[in-house]
Amino acid sequence: MQTPTIAEASALIAARKLSPVELTQHCLDRATAHNATYHAFIAMTPERAMDDAKAAEARLMAGNSAGPLDGIPIAHKDIYGTRGIATTAHSKLLEGWVPTEDATTVTKLAEAGTVMLGKLATHEFAFGGPSFDLPWPPARNPWNPEYFTSGSSSGTGAAVGAGFILGGTGSDTGGSIRGPASLCGIAGIKPTYGLCSRAGILPLAFSLDHAGPMAWTVRDCAMLLQAMAGYDAKDCASANRPVPDFSAMLGRDVKGLRVGVPRHWHETDNPVEPAVQAGIDEAIAIWRAQGAEIIDVVLPSLQEYQAANFVILVTEAFTLHEPWMKTRFNDYGELLRDRMVFGALMAATDYAQALRRRRELCAITAERTKGIDILLTAGNAGEAPRIDSVPKWGNLAKPGFTNPFNLTGWPAMCVCSGFGPNGLPVAIQIAAKPFQEVTLFQAADAFEQATPYRKTRPTLSAVPSSIPKGLAEAGLNFPHSDLAGLADVVRDLGIGAKALKGDRPYYEEPAAALRLKPGA
Amino acid sequence: MKPNISREDFEALVRRAGLTLSPAQIDGLHPAWAHVEQMLARIRTHGRDRAAEPAHTFNPAEFFAGEI
């Protein structure tokens, strides 16, 4: 059985051709078999999942369905608070912390009938990663476990891509839903700021944090967002406005839509690889053929959005983490603590200036997109890098394509737009004006329906092929079930060995130079 | 790319923030501060109008839901 999409499973369940219990068991079996390779889950909750699935089945048999998500297996990024289930933020600092309440969105998805399979890997506190010095290993790319998922919603990207779950939750402060959606070959939407409650989700930066869904298709994202969206008095940024039918325009063409393309973003500000450019060109061709008008627009450079986004993000993040950063600095992973330190070193005026710049950028972006319905750009500059060669300061050296929409609050989503030379996915990013998710889904779905990229699922490998080959050459005969765990050890040893090779002076002595007496 | 701030001044910033970092950690962070300096220059030098407000202005009425 191949993991179905949410829409497919929903239709089959409604027609009583698929049991939520069978579907849940399929997902649990698949995750159990492969999680040791992909590390998408920090913790699985199989008993809870089967209880949820049986309850869904009972509702369906009684003719009392909770709706189109009833019986659909999902999981939550481990910054989403889950009552009675540990919520760790993938960090030693919260290891073993068990919330007493569900996040609002967790409750909403549960009320919609979803089945919860567990908690998903994240970059530590949704910020630093990939890290190899945390209590749990980083998630790995479902298309090749030697490659990076992006983050911070890394486990959700990996789990959806690998077919462990049909959908999941993510959060996005600078691109943390759209990055892993891009590199893991799935769909992910950062909704308009304020559309989904953040109450009960561990914050990173209050004025930039967004909650949203990730799934295999655009339609699936629309279905999940329908359950997640809505006003919540517990989130002071929550938008008190009606929630539209996000699926209303799915399946329609984009005739009459006006598509803005800020070409300088992906041509000069951060030039993309040819595979990404090809996806952008393909989207333009598809939409133009359907009757959309394509219009070049000139917006502030990506670097302008990046600067304001970074200063605001790290300052707000450090504000939240200051007590621990002062007392438990080395309990954080290296990547998080080194990035977050910068938030402590800026002047208060820098933060205020960044907020003023934010307002200016919001105004300029609105002014230069008058009459435009959606914007088209890249999701990422290229394919995923190898997980052991992600540049530590890469997020500073090159501006991301996702930052503009955290800063402006516009909804934006990434969808798979093909594959690069390494066989890994690439993505386009589509954005719409605030609270125009219906139009955003319409355009993204039109692209998805016109392209073949949703027909290809990754082929999962239990272990890298080099491991059993090497063991066989060494005359060792390991049971296959042990190989995934062994592969992790080998990988992490390799990364550790690489770190040990760091630059040090030629005259530095090894610790083996034993001295019996000081000064001897 | 080298930061404009000296390593000693950078260390002073770290200490002022109340953080306890090892010399090796400071050595590792100091060069990366060059990226941050570039970003700070972007947000500081826009010659914006004195009346240009930040994006976090708020509505005082929100604390009185249903009352006013």
Coordinates of C-alpha atoms in Angstrom, one line a residue:
Chain A
M1 CA 0.0 0.0 0.0
Q2 CA 1.3 3.4 -0.9
T3 CA 0.5 6.2 1.5
P4 CA -2.5 8.0 0.0
T5 CA -3.0 11.8 0.0
I6 CA -5.4 13.2 2.5
A7 CA -8.0 13.9 -0.2
E8 CA -7.7 10.3 -1.5
A9 CA -7.9 8.8 2.0
S10 CA -10.8 11.0 3.0
A11 CA -12.8 9.9 0.0
L12 CA -12.0 6.2 0.6
I13 CA -12.8 6.5 4.3
A14 CA -16.1 8.3 3.5
A15 CA -17.0 5.5 1.1
R16 CA -16.0 2.9 3.7
K17 CA -13.4 1.5 1.4
L18 CA -10.6 2.3 3.7
S19 CA -10.6 1.9 7.5
P20 CA -8.9 4.6 9.6
V21 CA -7.5 1.7 11.7
E22 CA -5.9 0.1 8.7
L23 CA -4.6 3.4 7.4
T24 CA -3.1 4.2 10.8
Q25 CA -1.5 0.8 11.0
H26 CA 0.0 1.3 7.6
C27 CA 1.6 4.6 8.7
L28 CA 2.8 3.2 12.0
D29 CA 4.4 0.2 10.2
R30 CA 6.1 2.4 7.6
A31 CA 7.4 4.8 10.3
T32 CA 8.6 2.0 12.5
A33 CA 10.4 0.4 9.7
H34 CA 12.2 3.5 8.4
N35 CA 12.4 6.1 11.2
A36 CA 15.8 4.9 12.3
T37 CA 17.0 6.1 8.9
Y38 CA 15.1 9.3 8.5
H39 CA 14.7 10.4 12.2
A40 CA 11.5 12.2 11.3
F41 CA 9.9 11.3 14.6
I42 CA 11.3 12.3 18.0
A43 CA 8.6 10.1 19.6
M44 CA 5.9 8.0 18.2
T45 CA 2.6 7.5 20.1
P46 CA 1.2 4.3 18.6
E47 CA -1.3 3.6 21.4
R48 CA -2.7 7.1 21.2
A49 CA -2.8 6.7 17.4
M50 CA -4.8 3.5 17.5
D51 CA -7.2 4.9 20.1
D52 CA -7.8 7.9 17.8
A53 CA -8.2 5.7 14.8
K54 CA -10.7 3.4 16.5
A55 CA -12.6 6.4 17.7
A56 CA -12.7 7.7 14.2
E57 CA -13.9 4.4 12.9
A58 CA -16.6 4.2 15.5
R59 CA -17.8 7.7 14.5
L60 CA -17.9 6.7 10.8
M61 CA -19.8 3.4 11.5
A62 CA -22.3 5.4 13.5
G63 CA -22.7 7.9 10.7
N64 CA -21.3 10.6 12.8
S65 CA -18.2 11.7 11.0
A66 CA -16.2 14.6 12.3
G67 CA -15.6 15.7 8.7
P68 CA -13.1 15.2 5.9
L69 CA -10.1 14.8 8.2
D70 CA -11.8 12.1 10.3
G71 CA -9.3 9.2 10.6
I72 CA -6.4 11.0 8.8
P73 CA -3.0 10.2 10.4
I74 CA -0.9 13.3 11.2
A75 CA 1.8 14.3 13.6
H76 CA 3.0 17.6 15.2
K77 CA 6.2 19.4 15.1
D78 CA 7.7 19.1 18.6
I79 CA 7.2 22.7 19.5
Y80 CA 3.4 22.2 19.4
G81 CA 2.3 21.6 23.0
T82 CA 0.6 18.3 23.5
R83 CA -1.2 17.6 26.7
G84 CA 0.3 14.6 28.5
I85 CA 2.9 14.0 25.8
A86 CA 6.4 15.3 26.0
T87 CA 7.1 18.5 24.0
T88 CA 10.9 19.0 23.7
A89 CA 11.6 21.5 21.0
H90 CA 14.3 18.9 20.1
S91 CA 16.3 20.4 23.0
K92 CA 18.1 19.2 26.1
L93 CA 16.6 22.2 27.9
L94 CA 13.0 20.8 27.5
E95 CA 13.8 17.1 27.6
G96 CA 11.0 15.4 29.5
W97 CA 8.7 18.5 29.7
V98 CA 5.1 17.5 29.5
P99 CA 2.6 20.2 28.8
T100 CA -0.7 20.3 30.6
E101 CA -2.6 21.7 27.6
D102 CA -2.8 21.2 23.9
A103 CA -1.9 24.0 21.6
T104 CA -5.1 25.5 20.1
T105 CA -4.2 24.1 16.7
V106 CA -3.6 20.6 18.1
T107 CA -7.1 20.8 19.7
K108 CA -8.6 21.9 16.4
L109 CA -7.0 19.2 14.4
A110 CA -8.0 16.6 17.0
E111 CA -11.6 17.9 16.9
A112 CA -11.5 17.5 13.2
G113 CA -10.9 13.8 13.7
T114 CA -7.3 13.5 12.9
V115 CA -5.2 10.6 14.3
M116 CA -2.0 11.7 16.1
L117 CA 1.0 9.5 15.5
G118 CA 3.5 11.4 17.5
K119 CA 5.9 14.3 17.7
L120 CA 8.2 15.3 14.9
A121 CA 11.8 16.4 14.8
T122 CA 12.5 20.1 14.5
H123 CA 15.6 22.3 14.5
E124 CA 16.2 23.2 18.1
F125 CA 13.5 25.6 19.3
A126 CA 12.7 26.0 15.6
F127 CA 16.0 27.8 14.9
G128 CA 19.3 25.9 14.9
G129 CA 20.0 23.0 12.7
P130 CA 20.9 20.5 11.5
S131 CA 22.5 19.7 14.8
F132 CA 24.3 16.6 15.8
D133 CA 24.9 17.6 19.5
L134 CA 21.3 17.3 20.7
P135 CA 19.5 14.5 22.5
W136 CA 17.9 13.4 19.2
P137 CA 19.5 13.2 15.7
P138 CA 18.4 15.6 12.9
A139 CA 15.8 14.5 10.4
R140 CA 17.0 13.4 7.0
N141 CA 15.8 14.0 3.5
P142 CA 13.2 11.3 2.4
W143 CA 14.7 11.4 -1.1
N144 CA 18.2 10.6 0.1
P145 CA 19.1 10.3 3.8
E146 CA 22.5 11.7 3.2
Y147 CA 20.9 15.0 2.4
F148 CA 19.5 17.9 4.4
T149 CA 15.8 18.4 4.9
S150 CA 16.0 22.2 5.6
G151 CA 14.2 23.4 8.6
S152 CA 13.1 24.1 11.1
S153 CA 10.0 21.9 10.4
S154 CA 12.4 19.2 9.4
G155 CA 10.6 16.2 10.8
T156 CA 7.3 17.2 9.2
G157 CA 9.0 17.5 5.8
A158 CA 10.7 14.2 6.2
A159 CA 7.7 12.3 7.6
V160 CA 5.2 13.6 5.0
G161 CA 7.8 13.0 2.2
A162 CA 8.5 9.5 3.4
G163 CA 4.8 8.7 3.7
F164 CA 4.9 8.1 7.5
I165 CA 1.9 10.5 7.9
L166 CA -0.5 12.2 5.4
G167 CA 0.1 15.7 6.8
G168 CA 1.6 17.5 9.7
T169 CA 2.1 20.8 11.4
G170 CA 4.9 23.2 11.0
S171 CA 5.9 26.7 12.1
D172 CA 7.5 29.4 10.0
T173 CA 9.5 32.5 11.3
G174 CA 11.8 32.9 8.4
G175 CA 10.9 30.0 6.1
S176 CA 10.6 27.0 8.4
I177 CA 7.6 25.5 6.7
R178 CA 8.5 26.5 3.2
G179 CA 12.2 25.4 3.4
P180 CA 11.6 21.8 4.3
A181 CA 8.6 21.7 2.0
S182 CA 10.9 22.7 -0.8
L183 CA 13.8 20.4 -0.1
C184 CA 11.6 17.4 0.9
G185 CA 9.4 17.7 -2.2
I186 CA 6.1 18.3 -0.5
A187 CA 3.7 21.2 -0.2
G188 CA 3.7 23.6 2.8
I189 CA 1.9 26.9 3.4
K190 CA 2.7 29.7 5.8
P191 CA -0.7 31.3 6.1
T192 CA -1.3 35.0 6.7
Y193 CA 0.1 36.3 10.0
G194 CA -2.8 35.9 12.5
L195 CA -4.8 33.3 10.6
C196 CA -3.7 30.3 12.7
S197 CA -3.3 30.6 16.4
R198 CA 0.1 30.2 17.9
A199 CA -1.2 29.7 21.4
G200 CA 0.4 26.7 23.0
I201 CA 3.2 26.6 20.4
L202 CA 6.7 27.3 21.8
P203 CA 7.5 30.7 20.3
L204 CA 10.6 31.8 18.5
A205 CA 9.9 35.4 17.6
F206 CA 6.4 36.6 18.3
S207 CA 6.1 39.2 15.5
L208 CA 7.2 36.7 12.8
D209 CA 5.9 33.3 14.0
H210 CA 3.3 31.6 11.9
A211 CA 1.7 28.2 12.3
G212 CA 0.6 26.2 9.3
P213 CA 0.2 22.8 7.7
M214 CA 2.5 20.6 5.4
A215 CA 1.2 17.8 3.2
W216 CA 1.9 16.0 -0.1
T217 CA -0.4 18.2 -2.1
V218 CA -1.8 21.7 -2.2
R219 CA -5.3 20.3 -1.8
D220 CA -4.2 18.5 1.3
C221 CA -2.8 21.7 2.8
A222 CA -6.1 23.4 2.1
M223 CA -7.9 20.7 4.0
L224 CA -5.6 20.9 7.0
L225 CA -5.6 24.7 7.1
Q226 CA -9.4 24.6 7.1
A227 CA -9.2 22.9 10.5
M228 CA -6.3 25.0 11.9
A229 CA -7.5 28.5 11.0
G230 CA -9.6 30.7 13.0
Y231 CA -9.7 33.4 15.7
D232 CA -8.2 32.5 19.1
A233 CA -8.3 35.0 22.0
K234 CA -5.3 33.3 23.5
D235 CA -3.1 34.6 20.7
C236 CA -2.9 38.4 20.7
A237 CA -2.0 38.4 17.0
S238 CA -5.0 36.3 16.0
A239 CA -7.2 37.8 13.3
N240 CA -10.8 38.0 14.2
R241 CA -12.4 37.5 10.8
P242 CA -14.4 34.8 9.0
V243 CA -12.5 31.7 7.7
P244 CA -13.3 31.2 4.0
D245 CA -13.6 27.8 2.2
F246 CA -9.9 27.3 1.3
S247 CA -10.9 24.6 -1.2
A248 CA -13.4 26.8 -3.0
M249 CA -11.2 27.5 -6.1
L250 CA -9.3 24.2 -6.3
G251 CA -9.5 22.6 -9.7
R252 CA -10.1 25.9 -11.5
D253 CA -7.7 27.4 -13.9
V254 CA -6.1 30.8 -13.3
K255 CA -7.6 32.8 -16.1
G256 CA -7.7 36.4 -15.3
L257 CA -5.2 36.2 -12.5
R258 CA -2.3 38.7 -12.5
V259 CA 1.0 37.1 -11.6
G260 CA 3.9 39.3 -10.4
V261 CA 7.4 38.0 -10.9
P262 CA 10.2 39.8 -9.1
R263 CA 12.9 38.3 -11.3
H264 CA 15.7 40.1 -9.7
W265 CA 15.2 38.0 -6.5
H266 CA 16.1 34.7 -8.2
E267 CA 18.3 36.1 -11.0
T268 CA 20.6 38.5 -9.2
D269 CA 19.8 38.8 -5.4
N270 CA 20.3 35.1 -4.9
P271 CA 20.8 33.3 -8.3
V272 CA 19.1 30.0 -8.4
E273 CA 20.2 26.7 -10.0
P274 CA 18.8 25.8 -13.5
A275 CA 16.4 23.3 -12.1
V276 CA 14.7 26.0 -9.9
Q277 CA 14.6 28.4 -12.8
A278 CA 13.0 25.7 -15.0
G279 CA 10.2 25.4 -12.4
I280 CA 9.6 29.1 -12.4
D281 CA 9.5 29.2 -16.2
E282 CA 7.2 26.2 -16.2
A283 CA 4.8 27.9 -13.8
I284 CA 4.8 31.0 -16.0
A285 CA 4.1 29.0 -19.1
I286 CA 1.3 27.0 -17.5
W287 CA -0.5 30.0 -16.0
R288 CA 0.0 32.1 -19.1
A289 CA -1.6 29.3 -21.2
Q290 CA -4.5 29.2 -18.8
G291 CA -5.1 32.9 -19.3
A292 CA -3.2 34.5 -16.5
E293 CA -1.3 37.8 -17.1
I294 CA 2.4 37.6 -16.2
I295 CA 3.9 40.9 -15.0
D296 CA 7.5 41.7 -14.0
V297 CA 7.7 43.6 -10.8
V298 CA 10.6 45.2 -9.0
L299 CA 10.6 44.9 -5.2
P300 CA 13.2 45.7 -2.6
S301 CA 16.1 43.3 -2.7
L302 CA 16.0 40.0 -0.8
Q303 CA 18.8 41.4 1.3
E304 CA 16.6 44.3 2.5
Y305 CA 13.9 41.9 3.8
Q306 CA 16.6 39.5 5.2
A307 CA 18.2 42.3 7.3
A308 CA 15.0 43.4 9.0
N309 CA 13.8 39.8 9.4
F310 CA 17.0 38.7 11.0
V311 CA 17.4 41.6 13.4
I312 CA 13.8 41.2 14.6
L313 CA 14.0 37.5 14.8
V314 CA 17.1 37.1 16.8
T315 CA 16.3 40.0 19.1
E316 CA 12.9 38.6 19.9
A317 CA 14.3 35.1 20.2
F318 CA 17.0 36.1 22.6
T319 CA 14.5 38.0 24.7
L320 CA 12.7 34.7 25.2
H321 CA 15.8 32.6 25.8
E322 CA 17.9 35.1 27.8
P323 CA 17.7 33.4 31.2
W324 CA 18.8 30.1 29.8
M325 CA 21.4 31.6 27.5
K326 CA 23.0 33.1 30.6
T327 CA 22.8 30.1 32.8
R328 CA 22.7 27.0 30.5
F329 CA 24.5 28.3 27.4
N330 CA 26.2 25.0 26.6
D331 CA 23.1 23.0 27.0
Y332 CA 21.9 24.4 23.7
G333 CA 23.2 22.9 20.5
E334 CA 26.1 24.9 19.0
L335 CA 24.1 26.1 16.0
L336 CA 21.2 27.6 18.0
R337 CA 23.3 29.2 20.7
D338 CA 25.8 30.7 18.2
R339 CA 23.0 32.2 16.0
M340 CA 21.0 33.4 19.0
V341 CA 23.9 35.2 20.7
F342 CA 23.7 37.9 18.0
G343 CA 20.3 38.9 19.4
A344 CA 22.0 39.9 22.6
L345 CA 24.7 42.1 21.0
M346 CA 22.6 44.6 19.0
A347 CA 21.4 47.9 20.4
A348 CA 17.8 48.5 21.3
T349 CA 17.7 51.1 18.6
D350 CA 18.6 48.4 16.0
Y351 CA 15.5 46.5 16.9
A352 CA 13.4 49.7 16.7
Q353 CA 15.0 50.6 13.3
A354 CA 14.3 47.1 12.1
L355 CA 10.6 47.5 13.0
R356 CA 10.5 50.8 11.2
R357 CA 12.1 49.3 8.2
R358 CA 9.6 46.5 8.4
R359 CA 6.7 48.9 8.0
E360 CA 8.5 50.6 5.1
L361 CA 9.0 47.3 3.4
C362 CA 5.4 46.3 3.9
A363 CA 4.2 49.6 2.4
I364 CA 6.6 49.4 -0.6
T365 CA 5.7 45.8 -1.3
A366 CA 2.0 46.7 -1.2
E367 CA 2.5 49.7 -3.5
R368 CA 4.5 47.9 -6.1
T369 CA 2.1 45.0 -6.3
K370 CA -1.1 47.0 -6.9
G371 CA -3.3 45.0 -9.2
I372 CA -1.3 41.9 -8.7
D373 CA -3.0 38.8 -7.4
I374 CA 0.0 36.5 -6.7
L375 CA 3.7 36.6 -6.7
L376 CA 5.9 33.9 -8.1
T377 CA 9.5 33.2 -6.9
A378 CA 11.8 30.4 -5.9
G379 CA 11.3 28.2 -2.8
N380 CA 15.0 27.6 -2.4
A381 CA 18.0 28.4 -4.5
G382 CA 18.6 24.7 -5.4
E383 CA 18.5 21.2 -4.3
A384 CA 19.3 20.1 -0.7
P385 CA 23.0 20.1 0.3
R386 CA 24.5 17.1 2.0
I387 CA 23.5 17.1 5.6
D388 CA 27.1 17.0 6.8
S389 CA 28.0 20.1 4.7
V390 CA 25.4 22.6 5.6
P391 CA 27.3 25.9 6.0
K392 CA 27.0 27.2 9.6
W393 CA 26.4 30.8 8.5
G394 CA 24.6 30.0 5.3
N395 CA 21.4 31.7 6.5
L396 CA 23.4 34.9 6.9
A397 CA 25.6 34.8 3.9
K398 CA 22.7 34.4 1.4
P399 CA 19.3 35.9 1.6
G400 CA 16.4 33.4 1.6
F401 CA 13.4 33.7 -0.7
T402 CA 11.0 33.2 2.2
N403 CA 11.8 36.1 4.5
P404 CA 9.8 38.7 2.6
F405 CA 6.6 37.0 3.5
N406 CA 7.3 36.6 7.2
L407 CA 8.1 40.2 7.3
T408 CA 5.0 41.3 5.4
G409 CA 2.7 38.6 6.8
W410 CA 1.6 37.6 3.3
P411 CA 0.5 33.9 2.9
A412 CA 3.1 32.0 0.8
M413 CA 3.5 28.3 -0.1
C414 CA 6.1 26.1 -1.7
V415 CA 5.2 23.3 -4.1
C416 CA 7.4 20.8 -5.8
S417 CA 8.5 22.0 -9.3
G418 CA 10.8 19.2 -10.4
F419 CA 14.0 17.6 -9.6
G420 CA 17.7 18.6 -9.8
P421 CA 20.7 16.8 -11.1
N422 CA 21.0 14.9 -7.8
G423 CA 17.5 13.6 -8.2
L424 CA 16.4 15.8 -5.3
P425 CA 13.3 18.0 -5.4
V426 CA 13.2 21.7 -6.1
A427 CA 10.3 24.1 -5.5
I428 CA 8.6 27.3 -6.6
Q429 CA 7.1 29.7 -4.0
I430 CA 3.8 31.4 -4.6
A431 CA 2.5 34.2 -2.4
A432 CA -0.7 36.2 -2.2
K433 CA -2.0 39.3 -0.5
P434 CA -2.9 39.0 3.2
F435 CA -5.9 36.6 3.8
Q436 CA -6.1 35.7 0.1
E437 CA -5.3 32.0 0.7
V438 CA -8.1 30.9 -1.6
T439 CA -6.4 32.5 -4.5
L440 CA -3.0 31.2 -3.4
F441 CA -4.4 27.7 -3.3
Q442 CA -6.1 28.1 -6.7
A443 CA -2.8 29.1 -8.4
A444 CA -0.7 26.5 -6.6
D445 CA -3.2 23.7 -7.4
A446 CA -3.4 24.8 -11.0
F447 CA 0.4 24.4 -11.3
E448 CA 0.3 21.1 -9.4
Q449 CA -2.4 19.6 -11.5
A450 CA -0.7 20.6 -14.7
T451 CA 2.7 19.0 -13.8
P452 CA 3.6 15.4 -13.0
Y453 CA 5.6 15.9 -9.8
R454 CA 3.0 14.6 -7.4
K455 CA 3.1 11.2 -9.1
T456 CA 6.6 10.4 -7.9
R457 CA 7.2 9.3 -4.3
P458 CA 10.6 8.8 -2.9
T459 CA 11.9 5.2 -2.6
L460 CA 12.9 4.8 1.0
S461 CA 16.2 3.1 1.9
A462 CA 16.5 1.3 5.2
V463 CA 20.2 2.0 5.2
P464 CA 22.7 3.6 2.9
S465 CA 23.9 0.9 0.5
S466 CA 27.5 1.5 1.5
I467 CA 26.9 0.1 5.0
P468 CA 25.9 -3.5 4.2
K469 CA 28.5 -3.6 1.4
G470 CA 31.3 -2.5 3.8
L471 CA 30.2 -5.0 6.4
A472 CA 30.1 -7.8 3.9
E473 CA 33.6 -6.9 2.7
A474 CA 34.7 -7.0 6.3
G475 CA 33.2 -10.5 6.7
L476 CA 30.6 -9.3 9.2
N477 CA 27.0 -10.5 8.9
F478 CA 24.6 -8.2 10.7
P479 CA 20.8 -8.8 10.8
H480 CA 19.1 -6.3 8.5
S481 CA 17.0 -5.0 11.4
D482 CA 20.2 -3.8 13.1
L483 CA 21.6 -2.0 10.1
A484 CA 19.6 1.2 10.4
G485 CA 20.8 1.8 13.9
L486 CA 24.3 0.9 12.9
A487 CA 24.1 3.2 10.0
D488 CA 23.3 6.1 12.3
V489 CA 26.3 5.4 14.4
V490 CA 28.5 5.2 11.4
R491 CA 27.1 8.5 10.0
D492 CA 27.5 10.3 13.3
L493 CA 31.0 8.9 13.8
G494 CA 31.9 10.2 10.4
I495 CA 30.5 13.7 11.2
G496 CA 32.3 13.6 14.6
A497 CA 35.5 12.6 13.0
K498 CA 35.2 15.4 10.5
A499 CA 34.8 17.9 13.4
L500 CA 37.8 16.5 15.1
K501 CA 39.9 17.3 12.1
G502 CA 39.5 21.0 12.6
D503 CA 42.3 23.5 12.2
R504 CA 44.7 23.7 15.1
P505 CA 48.3 24.9 15.3
Y506 CA 50.9 22.3 14.2
Y507 CA 52.7 22.6 17.5
E508 CA 49.7 21.7 19.6
E509 CA 50.4 18.6 21.5
P510 CA 48.2 15.6 21.8
A511 CA 46.7 14.7 25.1
A512 CA 48.7 11.5 25.1
A513 CA 51.8 13.5 26.0
L514 CA 51.5 12.4 29.6
R515 CA 53.4 14.3 32.2
L516 CA 53.8 12.7 35.6
K517 CA 54.5 15.9 37.4
P518 CA 53.6 19.5 36.5
G519 CA 56.6 21.0 34.7
A520 CA 58.4 17.7 34.3
Chain B
M1 CA 34.9 39.2 5.1
K2 CA 36.2 40.7 8.4
P3 CA 34.0 42.5 10.9
N4 CA 34.7 46.1 11.6
I5 CA 34.6 45.6 15.3
S6 CA 37.7 44.3 16.9
R7 CA 37.8 40.9 18.7
E8 CA 38.3 42.7 22.0
D9 CA 35.3 45.0 21.5
F10 CA 33.2 42.1 20.3
E11 CA 34.1 40.3 23.5
A12 CA 33.1 43.3 25.5
L13 CA 29.6 43.2 23.8
V14 CA 29.3 39.6 24.8
R15 CA 30.2 40.3 28.4
R16 CA 27.9 43.3 28.5
A17 CA 25.1 41.0 27.5
G18 CA 25.8 38.9 30.5
L19 CA 26.9 35.8 28.5
T20 CA 29.7 33.5 29.6
L21 CA 31.4 32.3 26.4
S22 CA 34.7 30.6 26.2
P23 CA 37.5 32.3 24.2
A24 CA 37.1 29.6 21.5
Q25 CA 33.4 30.4 21.2
I26 CA 34.1 34.1 20.9
D27 CA 36.8 33.4 18.3
G28 CA 34.2 31.4 16.3
L29 CA 31.5 34.0 16.5
H30 CA 33.5 37.2 15.9
P31 CA 34.1 36.6 12.1
A32 CA 30.4 35.9 11.6
W33 CA 29.5 39.2 13.1
A34 CA 30.5 40.7 9.8
H35 CA 27.3 39.4 8.3
V36 CA 25.3 41.1 11.0
E37 CA 27.1 44.4 10.6
Q38 CA 26.0 44.4 6.9
M39 CA 22.4 43.8 8.0
L40 CA 22.5 46.5 10.6
A41 CA 23.9 48.9 8.1
R42 CA 20.9 48.3 5.9
I43 CA 18.3 49.0 8.5
R44 CA 20.2 52.0 10.0
T45 CA 20.9 54.0 6.8
H46 CA 17.6 54.5 5.1
G47 CA 17.2 58.2 5.9
R48 CA 13.7 57.5 6.9
D49 CA 11.3 60.2 8.0
R50 CA 11.4 61.0 11.7
A51 CA 7.7 60.2 11.8
A52 CA 8.1 56.8 10.3
E53 CA 6.6 54.5 12.9
P54 CA 7.7 51.0 13.7
A55 CA 5.5 48.0 12.7
H56 CA 4.6 47.1 16.2
T57 CA 2.1 49.9 17.1
F58 CA -0.8 48.4 18.9
N59 CA -4.5 49.1 19.6
P60 CA -5.2 49.9 23.2
A61 CA -8.8 49.0 22.8
E62 CA -8.0 45.4 22.4
F63 CA -7.6 45.0 26.2
F64 CA -11.2 46.1 26.7
A65 CA -13.0 43.6 24.5
G66 CA -16.8 44.2 24.6
E67 CA -16.4 47.1 27.1
I68 CA -15.5 50.0 24.8

